[in-house]
XYZ file of C-alpha atoms in Angstrom:
657
model
C 41.775 -24.432 10.822
C 39.818 -25.613 13.872
C 41.834 -24.922 17.040
C 41.219 -28.392 18.439
C 42.524 -29.953 15.235
C 45.682 -27.843 15.479
C 46.283 -29.093 19.011
C 45.656 -32.672 17.877
C 48.105 -32.419 14.981
C 50.779 -30.831 17.166
C 50.330 -33.541 19.761
C 50.559 -36.179 17.035
C 53.728 -34.660 15.636
C 55.229 -34.479 19.121
C 54.513 -38.168 19.665
C 56.086 -39.058 16.325
C 59.147 -36.976 17.172
C 59.402 -38.606 20.568
C 59.188 -42.064 19.077
C 61.896 -41.243 16.562
C 64.321 -39.767 19.108
C 67.403 -41.897 19.808
C 69.447 -41.978 22.980
C 72.808 -42.942 24.386
C 73.956 -43.271 27.969
C 77.141 -41.736 29.319
C 79.046 -42.746 32.454
C 80.307 -39.491 33.960
C 84.055 -39.413 34.616
C 85.948 -37.374 37.180
C 86.386 -33.780 36.020
C 83.640 -33.843 33.374
C 81.027 -31.095 33.283
C 77.606 -30.777 31.719
C 79.095 -28.535 29.035
C 81.972 -30.892 28.202
C 79.602 -33.844 27.873
C 77.252 -31.811 25.668
C 80.176 -30.790 23.454
C 81.364 -34.397 23.175
C 77.966 -35.566 21.907
C 77.306 -32.404 19.854
C 74.107 -31.519 21.724
C 73.148 -28.569 23.914
C 73.389 -28.676 27.722
C 69.656 -27.893 27.776
C 68.925 -31.078 25.790
C 70.748 -33.145 28.421
C 69.040 -31.288 31.276
C 65.644 -31.982 29.725
C 66.257 -35.735 29.959
C 68.143 -35.609 33.269
C 66.574 -32.925 35.502
C 68.503 -34.288 38.475
C 71.805 -32.857 37.073
C 70.631 -29.240 37.139
C 73.215 -28.559 39.870
C 75.976 -30.289 37.950
C 77.010 -33.817 37.046
C 78.859 -36.117 39.418
C 81.422 -38.787 38.684
C 80.328 -42.427 38.463
C 76.719 -41.574 37.594
C 74.887 -42.274 34.336
C 73.118 -39.652 32.227
C 70.896 -40.133 29.186
C 72.119 -38.340 26.053
C 69.851 -37.407 23.110
C 71.601 -38.328 19.871
C 71.619 -35.348 17.503
C 71.186 -35.780 13.761
C 74.774 -34.647 13.303
C 76.222 -37.102 15.792
C 74.248 -39.936 14.240
C 76.129 -39.487 10.988
C 79.521 -39.792 12.638
C 81.442 -43.076 12.450
C 80.179 -45.539 15.034
C 77.067 -43.475 15.623
C 74.491 -45.864 14.164
C 71.896 -47.575 16.336
C 72.621 -51.032 15.069
C 73.057 -54.539 16.303
C 76.342 -55.848 17.579
C 77.544 -59.301 16.771
C 80.396 -61.501 15.720
C 80.829 -59.653 12.421
C 81.579 -56.366 14.228
C 84.996 -55.289 15.471
C 85.824 -55.931 19.125
C 86.184 -52.561 20.830
C 87.228 -53.911 24.237
C 86.899 -56.852 26.604
C 85.154 -57.185 29.942
C 86.530 -59.571 32.533
C 83.742 -61.689 34.013
C 84.310 -63.885 37.067
C 82.198 -67.040 36.776
C 79.890 -67.609 39.707
C 78.643 -70.869 41.201
C 76.205 -72.735 38.900
C 76.762 -70.138 36.154
C 76.935 -71.486 32.589
C 78.232 -70.144 29.292
C 74.639 -69.815 28.167
C 73.634 -67.691 31.164
C 76.719 -65.482 30.751
C 76.061 -65.066 27.026
C 72.464 -64.116 27.744
C 73.611 -61.601 30.362
C 75.855 -59.789 27.881
C 73.571 -60.205 24.839
C 76.114 -62.228 22.871
C 76.310 -65.872 21.777
C 78.093 -68.805 23.406
C 80.284 -69.047 20.290
C 81.383 -65.429 20.817
C 82.628 -66.326 24.292
C 84.417 -69.474 23.131
C 86.058 -67.610 20.244
C 87.954 -65.423 22.717
C 88.343 -68.073 25.429
C 89.525 -71.011 23.318
C 90.110 -73.337 26.284
C 86.311 -73.469 26.686
C 86.026 -75.389 23.412
C 87.460 -78.459 25.140
C 86.285 -78.183 28.756
C 83.523 -76.926 31.013
C 83.435 -73.525 32.654
C 84.983 -73.483 36.137
C 83.798 -71.567 39.179
C 85.743 -68.288 39.758
C 87.281 -68.558 36.285
C 87.936 -65.215 34.559
C 86.202 -65.112 31.166
C 86.979 -62.479 28.524
C 83.706 -60.990 27.249
C 83.987 -59.222 23.861
C 82.208 -55.899 23.356
C 81.494 -55.428 19.653
C 81.287 -52.205 17.708
C 78.113 -51.503 15.755
C 77.624 -53.005 12.288
C 75.066 -52.380 9.581
C 71.474 -53.023 10.632
C 70.115 -56.183 9.040
C 66.526 -55.314 9.774
C 66.263 -57.656 12.749
C 65.426 -56.520 16.268
C 68.452 -54.533 17.544
C 70.356 -55.948 20.493
C 72.797 -53.101 21.208
C 72.817 -49.411 20.272
C 75.309 -46.814 21.347
C 75.786 -47.793 24.956
C 72.302 -49.312 25.241
C 71.302 -52.953 25.124
C 67.946 -54.620 24.669
C 66.516 -56.015 27.893
C 63.781 -58.648 27.809
C 61.324 -58.226 30.668
C 61.241 -61.200 33.030
C 58.186 -62.415 34.989
C 57.072 -59.960 37.729
C 59.754 -57.470 36.636
C 58.637 -53.855 36.928
C 60.270 -50.601 35.727
C 61.719 -49.833 39.164
C 63.625 -53.123 39.298
C 65.082 -52.676 35.813
C 66.090 -49.078 36.586
C 67.716 -50.080 39.883
C 69.752 -52.924 38.385
C 71.085 -50.651 35.641
C 71.891 -47.660 37.832
C 69.409 -45.155 36.371
C 66.225 -43.472 37.550
C 62.775 -44.657 36.546
C 62.276 -41.352 34.719
C 65.423 -41.998 32.666
C 64.151 -45.469 31.788
C 60.899 -43.906 30.570
C 62.849 -41.345 28.557
C 64.879 -44.053 26.823
C 61.668 -46.015 26.185
C 58.947 -43.421 25.457
C 56.455 -46.106 24.398
C 56.950 -48.143 27.588
C 53.600 -49.230 29.016
C 52.511 -48.619 32.598
C 52.282 -52.364 33.241
C 55.120 -54.390 31.732
C 54.487 -57.859 30.370
C 56.850 -60.790 30.346
C 58.743 -60.749 27.053
C 58.503 -56.970 26.463
C 61.773 -55.457 25.244
C 63.231 -52.240 26.684
C 66.426 -50.298 26.042
C 68.739 -50.087 29.075
C 72.310 -48.860 29.636
C 74.957 -51.511 29.123
C 76.111 -52.747 32.531
C 78.513 -55.648 32.946
C 76.762 -58.553 34.630
C 78.991 -58.507 37.710
C 78.354 -54.769 38.144
C 74.555 -54.954 38.150
C 73.005 -53.960 41.455
C 71.240 -57.068 42.785
C 67.615 -56.771 43.879
C 67.124 -58.663 47.163
C 63.384 -58.584 47.866
C 63.615 -61.192 50.632
C 65.967 -58.993 52.643
C 64.979 -55.418 51.678
C 62.207 -53.215 50.343
C 62.743 -50.685 47.547
C 61.317 -47.202 47.172
C 61.245 -44.755 44.243
C 62.058 -41.227 45.426
C 59.416 -38.632 44.511
C 60.140 -35.060 43.300
C 61.192 -32.681 46.107
C 61.434 -35.588 48.554
C 64.300 -35.237 51.029
C 65.549 -37.120 54.062
C 63.127 -35.386 56.420
C 60.142 -36.399 54.296
C 61.396 -39.997 54.099
C 61.747 -40.034 57.892
C 58.140 -38.858 58.339
C 56.752 -41.106 55.602
C 58.703 -44.315 56.168
C 60.373 -43.962 59.556
C 63.826 -44.356 58.005
C 66.779 -42.145 58.965
C 69.310 -40.497 56.662
C 72.029 -42.713 58.126
C 70.029 -45.859 57.298
C 69.413 -44.696 53.720
C 73.068 -43.825 53.137
C 74.296 -47.079 54.680
C 72.285 -49.156 52.196
C 72.716 -46.751 49.253
C 76.303 -45.355 49.201
C 75.599 -43.320 46.058
C 73.115 -41.219 48.033
C 75.901 -40.084 50.350
C 77.857 -38.615 47.435
C 75.088 -37.612 45.024
C 72.141 -36.924 47.334
C 68.531 -37.967 46.736
C 67.187 -37.585 43.192
C 63.642 -37.803 41.893
C 63.074 -41.200 40.302
C 66.001 -42.792 42.138
C 65.284 -46.284 43.504
C 66.693 -46.785 46.999
C 67.053 -49.907 49.132
C 65.464 -49.831 52.606
C 65.209 -52.085 55.674
C 62.249 -54.478 55.599
C 60.645 -52.989 58.698
C 60.730 -49.368 57.464
C 57.594 -48.914 55.357
C 55.307 -46.470 57.183
C 51.744 -46.677 55.882
C 52.829 -47.870 52.432
C 52.302 -51.356 51.086
C 54.582 -53.680 49.141
C 54.416 -55.105 45.638
C 57.134 -57.630 44.867
C 59.585 -55.709 47.024
C 58.549 -52.196 45.975
C 57.028 -49.784 48.493
C 54.086 -47.891 47.020
C 51.020 -45.947 48.079
C 47.946 -48.019 48.866
C 45.470 -48.278 46.004
C 41.722 -47.977 46.559
C 39.347 -49.490 44.034
C 36.541 -47.391 45.508
C 38.404 -44.242 44.473
C 38.896 -45.448 40.884
C 35.512 -46.707 39.690
C 34.075 -46.026 36.233
C 30.428 -45.151 36.845
C 29.674 -44.753 33.142
C 30.099 -48.408 32.164
C 27.741 -51.302 32.854
C 29.034 -54.707 33.928
C 27.352 -58.085 33.562
C 28.056 -60.755 36.171
C 26.926 -64.395 36.125
C 26.608 -66.418 39.340
C 26.448 -70.197 38.860
C 25.680 -72.266 41.979
C 24.184 -75.736 42.683
C 20.773 -74.629 43.966
C 19.297 -77.995 42.861
C 15.935 -76.394 42.147
C 14.702 -79.576 40.466
C 14.899 -81.373 43.818
C 12.986 -78.783 45.858
C 9.259 -78.896 46.568
C 8.090 -75.295 46.703
C 4.729 -76.354 48.127
C 6.307 -77.969 51.180
C 8.480 -75.514 53.103
C 9.270 -77.939 55.936
C 10.532 -80.504 53.442
C 12.826 -77.917 51.879
C 14.179 -76.907 55.296
C 15.072 -80.506 56.052
C 16.766 -80.924 52.686
C 18.857 -77.792 53.220
C 19.958 -79.117 56.625
C 20.933 -82.500 55.157
C 22.496 -81.257 51.913
C 25.802 -79.558 52.795
C 26.462 -78.389 49.227
C 23.031 -76.783 48.917
C 23.404 -75.150 52.335
C 26.797 -73.663 51.408
C 25.406 -72.417 48.075
C 22.499 -70.611 49.732
C 24.752 -69.064 52.386
C 27.184 -67.882 49.708
C 24.325 -66.447 47.660
C 22.920 -64.443 50.592
C 26.318 -62.784 50.955
C 26.508 -62.164 47.208
C 23.106 -60.438 47.312
C 24.412 -58.144 50.066
C 27.349 -57.191 47.834
C 25.062 -56.549 44.845
C 22.845 -54.275 46.960
C 25.905 -52.426 48.252
C 27.397 -51.638 44.834
C 24.045 -50.499 43.473
C 23.871 -48.030 46.365
C 27.256 -46.759 45.183
C 25.631 -45.914 41.853
C 27.272 -48.634 39.767
C 25.356 -50.065 36.817
C 25.251 -53.844 37.114
C 23.341 -56.687 35.471
C 23.415 -59.996 37.390
C 22.406 -63.349 35.893
C 21.909 -66.292 38.266
C 22.029 -69.916 37.048
C 21.478 -73.281 38.708
C 24.337 -75.691 37.978
C 22.324 -78.558 39.444
C 23.585 -81.698 41.108
C 25.181 -83.462 38.136
C 27.406 -82.898 35.129
C 24.476 -83.239 32.705
C 22.772 -80.140 34.107
C 25.895 -78.003 33.995
C 26.710 -79.398 30.559
C 23.413 -78.072 29.230
C 24.149 -74.666 30.730
C 27.688 -74.602 29.344
C 26.504 -75.397 25.810
C 23.477 -73.084 25.899
C 25.447 -69.918 25.115
C 23.893 -68.110 28.091
C 27.318 -67.459 29.601
C 28.992 -66.011 26.523
C 27.927 -62.379 26.891
C 28.978 -61.729 30.480
C 32.041 -59.924 31.830
C 32.780 -62.441 34.605
C 31.428 -65.639 36.173
C 31.459 -66.731 39.821
C 31.064 -70.501 40.313
C 30.209 -73.332 40.095
C 31.460 -74.712 43.423
C 32.578 -78.293 42.666
C 35.818 -78.660 40.639
C 34.240 -81.035 38.083
C 31.344 -78.709 37.233
C 33.580 -75.648 37.419
C 35.992 -77.176 34.897
C 33.085 -77.917 32.554
C 31.977 -74.268 32.556
C 35.492 -72.777 32.444
C 36.278 -74.921 29.404
C 33.079 -73.776 27.659
C 33.924 -70.058 28.067
C 37.642 -70.507 27.471
C 37.449 -69.450 23.818
C 35.867 -66.116 24.776
C 38.419 -65.706 27.604
C 35.631 -64.862 30.045
C 37.094 -64.592 33.577
C 35.651 -67.284 35.851
C 36.200 -67.404 39.630
C 36.266 -70.633 41.672
C 34.719 -69.710 45.043
C 35.872 -72.600 47.259
C 38.295 -74.916 45.441
C 42.088 -74.840 45.433
C 42.494 -78.394 44.156
C 41.373 -80.199 41.008
C 40.935 -77.094 38.845
C 41.966 -76.910 35.192
C 43.952 -73.656 35.246
C 43.030 -72.224 31.854
C 44.102 -68.653 31.135
C 40.646 -67.348 32.134
C 40.481 -69.165 35.498
C 40.858 -67.380 38.848
C 41.534 -69.683 41.809
C 40.307 -67.565 44.721
C 41.600 -69.821 47.515
C 45.393 -69.686 47.971
C 46.981 -73.129 47.478
C 48.238 -75.018 50.537
C 51.832 -74.722 49.312
C 51.527 -70.940 49.432
C 50.117 -71.020 52.978
C 53.141 -73.030 54.043
C 55.548 -70.810 52.116
C 54.250 -67.625 53.763
C 54.316 -69.205 57.232
C 57.871 -70.410 56.689
C 58.815 -66.860 55.743
C 57.079 -65.572 58.869
C 59.053 -68.002 61.032
C 62.329 -67.145 59.313
C 61.769 -63.392 59.636
C 60.701 -63.518 63.282
C 62.696 -66.404 64.795
C 65.639 -64.213 65.794
C 66.237 -64.499 69.550
C 63.658 -67.301 69.770
C 64.315 -70.817 71.035
C 62.780 -72.952 68.266
C 61.668 -76.551 68.873
C 60.296 -78.672 66.001
C 57.898 -81.580 66.556
C 56.945 -83.434 63.352
C 55.645 -86.892 62.506
C 57.052 -89.042 59.700
C 54.475 -87.765 57.196
C 55.945 -84.285 57.607
C 59.643 -85.133 57.354
C 60.078 -82.835 54.341
C 58.699 -79.765 56.091
C 60.809 -80.631 59.161
C 63.922 -80.499 56.967
C 62.886 -77.107 55.564
C 62.391 -75.730 59.059
C 65.805 -77.000 60.153
C 67.401 -75.290 57.156
C 65.577 -72.010 57.854
C 66.343 -72.007 61.581
C 69.825 -73.430 62.169
C 70.171 -74.679 65.720
C 66.497 -75.545 66.131
C 65.870 -78.503 68.453
C 63.930 -81.513 67.134
C 61.631 -83.905 68.991
C 60.539 -87.026 67.105
C 57.229 -88.418 68.439
C 57.468 -91.949 69.824
C 55.999 -94.274 67.154
C 54.327 -91.153 65.722
C 51.826 -91.356 68.590
C 52.987 -89.204 71.507
C 55.688 -87.161 73.199
C 56.506 -86.944 76.918
C 56.881 -83.886 79.116
C 60.397 -84.939 80.135
C 61.395 -84.819 76.446
C 60.476 -81.177 75.915
C 61.493 -79.717 79.301
C 65.288 -79.986 78.717
C 64.918 -78.029 75.460
C 63.038 -75.063 76.968
C 64.747 -71.720 77.581
C 63.975 -69.352 80.430
C 65.862 -66.515 78.697
C 64.165 -66.628 75.280
C 60.616 -67.090 74.058
C 60.120 -70.741 73.102
C 58.571 -71.367 69.683
C 57.231 -74.914 69.301
C 56.468 -75.674 65.642
C 54.132 -78.673 65.264
C 53.732 -80.535 61.958
C 51.077 -83.266 62.056
C 47.470 -83.834 61.040
C 46.971 -86.821 63.354
C 44.232 -86.164 65.925
C 45.684 -88.478 68.655
C 49.205 -87.082 68.260
C 48.006 -83.480 68.085
C 45.850 -83.977 71.193
C 48.893 -85.300 73.032
C 51.271 -82.549 71.844
C 48.979 -79.628 72.671
C 48.329 -81.070 76.127
C 51.997 -81.738 76.906
C 53.230 -78.379 75.579
C 50.505 -76.559 77.504
C 51.644 -78.374 80.676
C 55.245 -77.299 80.023
C 54.305 -73.615 80.053
C 55.074 -71.956 83.391
C 55.858 -68.392 84.508
C 59.493 -69.312 83.857
C 58.957 -70.660 80.347
C 57.028 -68.621 77.766
C 55.821 -70.877 74.930
C 54.170 -70.112 71.569
C 52.746 -72.911 69.406
C 52.933 -72.641 65.594
C 52.249 -74.717 62.485
C 52.881 -74.104 58.795
C 49.544 -75.688 57.790
C 46.466 -76.026 60.010
C 44.852 -79.307 58.951
C 41.430 -80.768 59.738
C 42.771 -82.363 62.927
C 42.682 -78.982 64.654
C 38.890 -78.894 64.198
C 38.452 -82.064 66.267
C 36.605 -81.809 69.584
C 39.609 -83.578 71.135
C 41.789 -80.512 70.583
C 41.388 -78.010 73.410
C 40.842 -74.440 72.230
C 41.849 -73.359 75.735
C 45.254 -74.983 75.231
C 45.630 -73.308 71.818
C 44.719 -69.956 73.333
C 47.131 -70.402 76.260
C 49.902 -71.123 73.746
C 48.978 -68.190 71.455
C 48.721 -70.657 68.563
C 49.927 -69.123 65.231
C 48.927 -70.441 61.797
C 48.331 -69.290 58.185
C 44.758 -69.005 56.915
C 42.823 -67.832 53.875
C 40.444 -65.758 55.979
C 40.127 -64.220 59.415
C 37.153 -63.969 61.749
C 35.322 -60.654 61.646
C 33.767 -58.714 64.491
C 30.075 -59.524 65.022
C 29.585 -55.813 65.674
C 30.987 -54.827 62.262
C 28.702 -53.035 59.788
C 28.398 -56.040 57.469
C 27.319 -58.339 60.284
C 24.736 -55.843 61.543
C 23.294 -55.249 58.059
C 23.191 -58.989 57.349
C 21.377 -59.626 60.633
C 18.875 -56.868 59.859
C 18.112 -58.416 56.451
C 18.177 -62.154 57.228
C 17.623 -62.286 60.992
C 20.892 -64.096 61.748
C 24.618 -63.431 61.845
C 26.571 -64.359 58.685
C 28.674 -67.521 58.690
C 31.999 -67.805 56.852
C 30.298 -68.909 53.601
C 27.958 -65.914 53.539
C 30.841 -63.571 54.335
C 32.920 -65.095 51.561
C 29.986 -64.654 49.185
C 29.951 -60.954 50.051
C 33.727 -60.487 49.866
C 34.295 -62.346 46.591
C 31.279 -60.861 44.797
C 32.146 -57.345 45.949
C 35.730 -57.765 44.781
C 34.781 -59.062 41.318
C 32.229 -56.273 40.782
C 34.628 -53.510 41.870
C 37.391 -54.899 39.647
C 34.999 -54.867 36.675
C 33.942 -51.315 37.539
C 37.588 -50.259 37.490
C 38.416 -51.974 34.197
C 36.700 -54.876 32.428
C 40.081 -56.236 31.372
C 40.710 -58.222 34.549
C 44.178 -59.293 33.361
C 45.151 -55.614 33.474
C 43.414 -55.125 36.825
C 45.326 -58.019 38.391
C 48.623 -56.491 37.299
C 47.672 -52.960 38.315
C 45.593 -53.295 41.487
C 46.521 -56.565 43.131
C 45.600 -56.889 46.824
C 42.143 -55.873 47.992
C 40.707 -56.597 51.429
C 37.124 -56.841 52.645
C 35.359 -58.283 55.713
C 37.187 -61.600 56.179
C 38.972 -62.227 52.870
C 41.559 -60.533 50.719
C 42.545 -61.102 47.112
C 45.827 -60.679 45.257
C 45.871 -62.533 41.936
C 49.149 -63.554 40.307
C 49.405 -65.266 36.934
C 50.621 -68.849 37.125
C 53.384 -70.218 34.927
C 51.022 -72.681 33.254
C 48.126 -70.227 32.925
C 45.332 -68.926 35.096
C 45.492 -66.736 38.180
C 46.095 -67.738 41.790
C 45.056 -65.739 44.840
C 48.228 -65.178 46.864
C 46.713 -63.090 49.683
C 46.403 -64.701 53.088
C 46.656 -64.016 56.810
C 48.942 -65.117 59.619
C 46.708 -65.277 62.707
C 47.008 -66.232 66.365
C 44.804 -67.243 69.282
C 44.526 -64.482 71.880
C 42.188 -64.917 74.877
C 40.071 -67.417 72.913
C 39.826 -64.963 70.008
C 41.612 -65.267 66.665
C 43.487 -62.100 65.707
C 45.906 -61.175 62.951
C 49.535 -61.636 64.003
C 51.738 -58.607 63.534
C 54.788 -59.311 61.425
C 58.009 -57.652 62.550
C 59.609 -58.093 59.112
C 57.092 -57.400 56.370
C 55.622 -60.560 54.852
C 53.572 -59.194 52.007
C 56.230 -58.977 49.338
C 53.754 -59.368 46.462
C 51.269 -56.655 47.239
C 50.553 -53.688 45.003
C 47.722 -52.033 46.865
C 45.124 -52.570 49.540
C 41.491 -51.590 49.543
C 39.522 -51.883 52.751
C 35.826 -51.831 52.000
């Protein structure tokens, strides 16, 4: 027989065997050894070691090991991998203390039983509601005959339904096992989990699950042969810090695959994805040069309105027509990106279409079928025309990217909103303030239109002082002076989009700053009022003004700016730079994998000249860019603000191109 075929058959048989293997979990008790556990489950010590390499130096009490179920043990009474339910015998009870806002339904879901099961053994709950701190008896059923439905419990394991944004590390951490053990129990587990996937996990009583607190900590999966010294070099975290947050490490030591909790500010050069510290991911290092991608760019060039025999007339039209001007600027940047990727050796076919100035033009394009055989679409710009095109390609699930809109979009499953929504800008800035307001004297100034955000700030920063503008028009210097501290840095958070009020506030606060009083100005959302000529950039710079933004200014001496100037004879504006950044990102994602749903889950944040992208799937469909910057004025320049307590809790990787 052909040698390659032999290898293939053996590999196939191995996979089948692996899929058929069944497992149990065992909580190690004091005095137990590897040999005694193996004898109990009628397997060899080697079989346990194979699934739990971390116990090669012996097992330790209060840890969990994965046990392969032998054919012999499966035939013993109670050894079936079957569902548990009300028809089974109750083996024991677990005492559950009801928490605030907890319901019978949520408790039943936590223990994979029904509400009726709980009421059956807590009869007082038939006639009244569950009370906070009440002790509820939770029945644990023995296995019964399999009915052919999806199993919910099997020999110490329970079925766990994957929640949104839940990765393997989080599931392993909550259930007290390593990621490797989770993979062993679930050999067909995919690299990227999807909401609704079902995995086997050890049974852990709800109150005993280890909570994941991504707002307060980061989490890290220990690599093979990684000790405390390596963690110190890699993350800047000491052994004492690790052991303080992870008591099991003090008794059991570090194990490969173990998920440990770490302080937010200890992350080294790693990046964060939903609380997990991981190595940075580079798209440029992962491109598939053998596949060809097709990209469509749809912009309102309004070619029907241009007179190609009269250049001066066209120049005047471009100056007057803001939409046309933005489209051309964006397109020049896109062309720079296309040239760049072709120099990398990528195979790319680009189709450019004019969406025109009205819905009729874009309607013709949408119904023409010209956009059906492309891998991705960028544009159109206006929400109305964008929605027309996104609806037309919805049935083919062609990814379509909105270059400038974060409002008015129909968020179909194939839509990518590339501008973060305003709510997210505010949310990230609120987190920045919360994480960095320690030892700051916080003063809030908000008009009546921003009463809601004022309340949020007061809740986040207890003890913050509040100044209410007089008739929503102005504040006085003698109102702010009594609130200033000479011992702490003063943070003045301003919430208004009124030009007269903002002009007054920035002037007054700037006047209040003296060598004795250090003042920083902040806002959770920088509105159009800040662009008014009445607002002094000198005042904003003096006050080191901090705000969230979708992009940051790039250096005019950067490579992109120099190359753009050499090609077009001018420096790129923000629209041209965005055209480069967005087009480059879409092309590189396609070159990595044409399934952009997979890419969004796997790659996440990428960063270019002035923009970065980190797409997360929305609850109602479509993808939202969640990547943004917190920036500050510094000597009349805008620079990225350093965050003392890591902000980017939803980042998987970063690619600087």
